Amino acid sequence: MTWVGILILIVCIWLAFKVVGVLFKVLLWGAVIVGLWWLFAPFLGLPRPF
């Protein structure tokens, strides 16, 4: 591989880690929202999610 190929490979790996980090944060925020809904739904008269 040339140095351009190695550079492109490094950038792709870096972007893959960024995408995985964003997806992990989205999943965590989803878990927080579902957890809060689970706790506060009975008090607000809303149906439970599960």
PDB file of N, CA and C in Angstrom:
ATOM      1  N   MET A   1       0.849  -1.187   0.000  1.00  0.00           N
ATOM      2  CA  MET A   1       0.000   0.000   0.000  1.00  0.00           C
ATOM      3  C   MET A   1       0.887   1.240   0.000  1.00  0.00           C
ATOM      4  N   THR A   2       0.378   2.233  -0.634  1.00  0.00           N
ATOM      5  CA  THR A   2       1.088   3.504  -0.622  1.00  0.00           C
ATOM      6  C   THR A   2       0.714   4.275   0.639  1.00  0.00           C
ATOM      7  N   TRP A   3       1.371   5.393   0.841  1.00  0.00           N
ATOM      8  CA  TRP A   3       1.073   6.196   2.033  1.00  0.00           C
ATOM      9  C   TRP A   3      -0.322   6.791   1.946  1.00  0.00           C
ATOM     10  N   VAL A   4      -0.827   7.010   0.719  1.00  0.00           N
ATOM     11  CA  VAL A   4      -2.198   7.534   0.574  1.00  0.00           C
ATOM     12  C   VAL A   4      -3.204   6.476   1.027  1.00  0.00           C
ATOM     13  N   GLY A   5      -2.956   5.233   0.666  1.00  0.00           N
ATOM     14  CA  GLY A   5      -3.838   4.153   1.091  1.00  0.00           C
ATOM     15  C   GLY A   5      -3.855   3.976   2.593  1.00  0.00           C
ATOM     16  N   ILE A   6      -2.682   4.072   3.198  1.00  0.00           N
ATOM     17  CA  ILE A   6      -2.595   3.958   4.659  1.00  0.00           C
ATOM     18  C   ILE A   6      -3.319   5.122   5.326  1.00  0.00           C
ATOM     19  N   LEU A   7      -3.172   6.305   4.782  1.00  0.00           N
ATOM     20  CA  LEU A   7      -3.858   7.478   5.332  1.00  0.00           C
ATOM     21  C   LEU A   7      -5.371   7.326   5.220  1.00  0.00           C
ATOM     22  N   ILE A   8      -5.859   6.857   4.084  1.00  0.00           N
ATOM     23  CA  ILE A   8      -7.301   6.647   3.907  1.00  0.00           C
ATOM     24  C   ILE A   8      -7.800   5.580   4.875  1.00  0.00           C
ATOM     25  N   LEU A   9      -7.029   4.520   5.077  1.00  0.00           N
ATOM     26  CA  LEU A   9      -7.406   3.468   6.022  1.00  0.00           C
ATOM     27  C   LEU A   9      -7.500   4.015   7.442  1.00  0.00           C
ATOM     28  N   ILE A  10      -6.549   4.836   7.847  1.00  0.00           N
ATOM     29  CA  ILE A  10      -6.569   5.424   9.191  1.00  0.00           C
ATOM     30  C   ILE A  10      -7.781   6.337   9.361  1.00  0.00           C
ATOM     31  N   VAL A  11      -8.094   7.140   8.356  1.00  0.00           N
ATOM     32  CA  VAL A  11      -9.248   8.035   8.435  1.00  0.00           C
ATOM     33  C   VAL A  11     -10.547   7.230   8.518  1.00  0.00           C
ATOM     34  N   CYS A  12     -10.645   6.132   7.754  1.00  0.00           N
ATOM     35  CA  CYS A  12     -11.852   5.302   7.797  1.00  0.00           C
ATOM     36  C   CYS A  12     -12.031   4.643   9.166  1.00  0.00           C
ATOM     37  N   ILE A  13     -10.935   4.170   9.748  1.00  0.00           N
ATOM     38  CA  ILE A  13     -11.021   3.565  11.084  1.00  0.00           C
ATOM     39  C   ILE A  13     -11.438   4.616  12.108  1.00  0.00           C
ATOM     40  N   TRP A  14     -10.894   5.811  12.010  1.00  0.00           N
ATOM     41  CA  TRP A  14     -11.249   6.895  12.931  1.00  0.00           C
ATOM     42  C   TRP A  14     -12.731   7.252  12.802  1.00  0.00           C
ATOM     43  N   LEU A  15     -13.225   7.335  11.563  1.00  0.00           N
ATOM     44  CA  LEU A  15     -14.639   7.644  11.351  1.00  0.00           C
ATOM     45  C   LEU A  15     -15.542   6.524  11.866  1.00  0.00           C
ATOM     46  N   ALA A  16     -15.106   5.281  11.731  1.00  0.00           N
ATOM     47  CA  ALA A  16     -15.892   4.162  12.250  1.00  0.00           C
ATOM     48  C   ALA A  16     -16.026   4.259  13.771  1.00  0.00           C
ATOM     49  N   PHE A  17     -14.927   4.613  14.459  1.00  0.00           N
ATOM     50  CA  PHE A  17     -15.011   4.792  15.914  1.00  0.00           C
ATOM     51  C   PHE A  17     -15.944   5.942  16.275  1.00  0.00           C
ATOM     52  N   LYS A  18     -15.932   7.012  15.495  1.00  0.00           N
ATOM     53  CA  LYS A  18     -16.834   8.137  15.757  1.00  0.00           C
ATOM     54  C   LYS A  18     -18.293   7.712  15.613  1.00  0.00           C
ATOM     55  N   VAL A  19     -18.604   6.954  14.559  1.00  0.00           N
ATOM     56  CA  VAL A  19     -19.979   6.503  14.316  1.00  0.00           C
ATOM     57  C   VAL A  19     -20.437   5.580  15.446  1.00  0.00           C
ATOM     58  N   VAL A  20     -19.578   4.670  15.888  1.00  0.00           N
ATOM     59  CA  VAL A  20     -19.930   3.764  16.981  1.00  0.00           C
ATOM     60  C   VAL A  20     -20.171   4.559  18.264  1.00  0.00           C
ATOM     61  N   GLY A  21     -19.373   5.585  18.501  1.00  0.00           N
ATOM     62  CA  GLY A  21     -19.576   6.416  19.688  1.00  0.00           C
ATOM     63  C   GLY A  21     -20.902   7.149  19.665  1.00  0.00           C
ATOM     64  N   VAL A  22     -21.275   7.671  18.519  1.00  0.00           N
ATOM     65  CA  VAL A  22     -22.554   8.377  18.401  1.00  0.00           C
ATOM     66  C   VAL A  22     -23.715   7.403  18.588  1.00  0.00           C
ATOM     67  N   LEU A  23     -23.630   6.226  17.994  1.00  0.00           N
ATOM     68  CA  LEU A  23     -24.693   5.235  18.161  1.00  0.00           C
ATOM     69  C   LEU A  23     -24.815   4.800  19.619  1.00  0.00           C
ATOM     70  N   PHE A  24     -23.687   4.665  20.306  1.00  0.00           N
ATOM     71  CA  PHE A  24     -23.718   4.296  21.719  1.00  0.00           C
ATOM     72  C   PHE A  24     -24.401   5.381  22.551  1.00  0.00           C
ATOM     73  N   LYS A  25     -24.105   6.643  22.250  1.00  0.00           N
ATOM     74  CA  LYS A  25     -24.746   7.737  22.984  1.00  0.00           C
ATOM     75  C   LYS A  25     -26.246   7.780  22.721  1.00  0.00           C
ATOM     76  N   VAL A  26     -26.649   7.536  21.479  1.00  0.00           N
ATOM     77  CA  VAL A  26     -28.075   7.517  21.147  1.00  0.00           C
ATOM     78  C   VAL A  26     -28.781   6.386  21.895  1.00  0.00           C
ATOM     79  N   LEU A  27     -28.159   5.214  21.958  1.00  0.00           N
ATOM     80  CA  LEU A  27     -28.750   4.104  22.695  1.00  0.00           C
ATOM     81  C   LEU A  27     -28.851   4.404  24.184  1.00  0.00           C
ATOM     82  N   LEU A  28     -27.838   5.051  24.748  1.00  0.00           N
ATOM     83  CA  LEU A  28     -27.904   5.403  26.164  1.00  0.00           C
ATOM     84  C   LEU A  28     -29.018   6.402  26.451  1.00  0.00           C
ATOM     85  N   TRP A  29     -29.161   7.417  25.592  1.00  0.00           N
ATOM     86  CA  TRP A  29     -30.236   8.382  25.786  1.00  0.00           C
ATOM     87  C   TRP A  29     -31.606   7.719  25.625  1.00  0.00           C
ATOM     88  N   GLY A  30     -31.713   6.783  24.699  1.00  0.00           N
ATOM     89  CA  GLY A  30     -32.968   6.035  24.555  1.00  0.00           C
ATOM     90  C   GLY A  30     -33.286   5.238  25.805  1.00  0.00           C
ATOM     91  N   ALA A  31     -32.265   4.613  26.407  1.00  0.00           N
ATOM     92  CA  ALA A  31     -32.474   3.858  27.640  1.00  0.00           C
ATOM     93  C   ALA A  31     -32.888   4.779  28.783  1.00  0.00           C
ATOM     94  N   VAL A  32     -32.312   5.969  28.842  1.00  0.00           N
ATOM     95  CA  VAL A  32     -32.687   6.925  29.888  1.00  0.00           C
ATOM     96  C   VAL A  32     -34.144   7.362  29.717  1.00  0.00           C
ATOM     97  N   ILE A  33     -34.541   7.646  28.491  1.00  0.00           N
ATOM     98  CA  ILE A  33     -35.917   8.090  28.247  1.00  0.00           C
ATOM     99  C   ILE A  33     -36.911   6.984  28.578  1.00  0.00           C
ATOM    100  N   VAL A  34     -36.608   5.748  28.165  1.00  0.00           N
ATOM    101  CA  VAL A  34     -37.504   4.630  28.475  1.00  0.00           C
ATOM    102  C   VAL A  34     -37.556   4.397  29.981  1.00  0.00           C
ATOM    103  N   GLY A  35     -36.426   4.514  30.658  1.00  0.00           N
ATOM    104  CA  GLY A  35     -36.416   4.334  32.105  1.00  0.00           C
ATOM    105  C   GLY A  35     -37.237   5.392  32.834  1.00  0.00           C
ATOM    106  N   LEU A  36     -37.102   6.640  32.393  1.00  0.00           N
ATOM    107  CA  LEU A  36     -37.898   7.704  33.013  1.00  0.00           C
ATOM    108  C   LEU A  36     -39.388   7.516  32.730  1.00  0.00           C
ATOM    109  N   TRP A  37     -39.715   7.090  31.513  1.00  0.00           N
ATOM    110  CA  TRP A  37     -41.107   6.841  31.175  1.00  0.00           C
ATOM    111  C   TRP A  37     -41.645   5.705  32.041  1.00  0.00           C
ATOM    112  N   TRP A  38     -40.839   4.669  32.239  1.00  0.00           N
ATOM    113  CA  TRP A  38     -41.260   3.539  33.046  1.00  0.00           C
ATOM    114  C   TRP A  38     -41.560   3.975  34.482  1.00  0.00           C
ATOM    115  N   LEU A  39     -40.758   4.904  34.998  1.00  0.00           N
ATOM    116  CA  LEU A  39     -40.951   5.338  36.379  1.00  0.00           C
ATOM    117  C   LEU A  39     -42.111   6.319  36.531  1.00  0.00           C
ATOM    118  N   PHE A  40     -42.255   7.246  35.590  1.00  0.00           N
ATOM    119  CA  PHE A  40     -43.223   8.330  35.770  1.00  0.00           C
ATOM    120  C   PHE A  40     -44.543   8.129  35.043  1.00  0.00           C
ATOM    121  N   ALA A  41     -44.679   7.111  34.214  1.00  0.00           N
ATOM    122  CA  ALA A  41     -45.917   6.893  33.473  1.00  0.00           C
ATOM    123  C   ALA A  41     -47.118   6.647  34.388  1.00  0.00           C
ATOM    124  N   PRO A  42     -46.993   5.850  35.431  1.00  0.00           N
ATOM    125  CA  PRO A  42     -48.171   5.641  36.290  1.00  0.00           C
ATOM    126  C   PRO A  42     -48.652   6.921  36.969  1.00  0.00           C
ATOM    127  N   PHE A  43     -47.739   7.813  37.314  1.00  0.00           N
ATOM    128  CA  PHE A  43     -48.129   9.054  37.981  1.00  0.00           C
ATOM    129  C   PHE A  43     -48.819  10.027  37.028  1.00  0.00           C
ATOM    130  N   LEU A  44     -48.467   9.962  35.747  1.00  0.00           N
ATOM    131  CA  LEU A  44     -49.030  10.875  34.758  1.00  0.00           C
ATOM    132  C   LEU A  44     -50.223  10.290  34.011  1.00  0.00           C
ATOM    133  N   GLY A  45     -50.583   9.057  34.304  1.00  0.00           N
ATOM    134  CA  GLY A  45     -51.716   8.422  33.656  1.00  0.00           C
ATOM    135  C   GLY A  45     -51.411   7.935  32.252  1.00  0.00           C
ATOM    136  N   LEU A  46     -50.151   7.716  31.944  1.00  0.00           N
ATOM    137  CA  LEU A  46     -49.752   7.224  30.623  1.00  0.00           C
ATOM    138  C   LEU A  46     -49.574   5.712  30.673  1.00  0.00           C
ATOM    139  N   PRO A  47     -49.724   5.049  29.535  1.00  0.00           N
ATOM    140  CA  PRO A  47     -49.477   3.603  29.555  1.00  0.00           C
ATOM    141  C   PRO A  47     -47.990   3.303  29.657  1.00  0.00           C
ATOM    142  N   ARG A  48     -47.663   2.188  30.273  1.00  0.00           N
ATOM    143  CA  ARG A  48     -46.255   1.780  30.368  1.00  0.00           C
ATOM    144  C   ARG A  48     -45.782   1.291  29.007  1.00  0.00           C
ATOM    145  N   PRO A  49     -44.501   1.469  28.695  1.00  0.00           N
ATOM    146  CA  PRO A  49     -44.022   1.077  27.370  1.00  0.00           C
ATOM    147  C   PRO A  49     -44.032  -0.431  27.139  1.00  0.00           C
ATOM    148  N   PHE A  50     -43.938  -1.245  28.214  1.00  0.00           N
ATOM    149  CA  PHE A  50     -43.932  -2.703  28.035  1.00  0.00           C
ATOM    150  C   PHE A  50     -44.936  -3.338  28.947  1.00  0.00           C
TER     151      PHE A  50
END
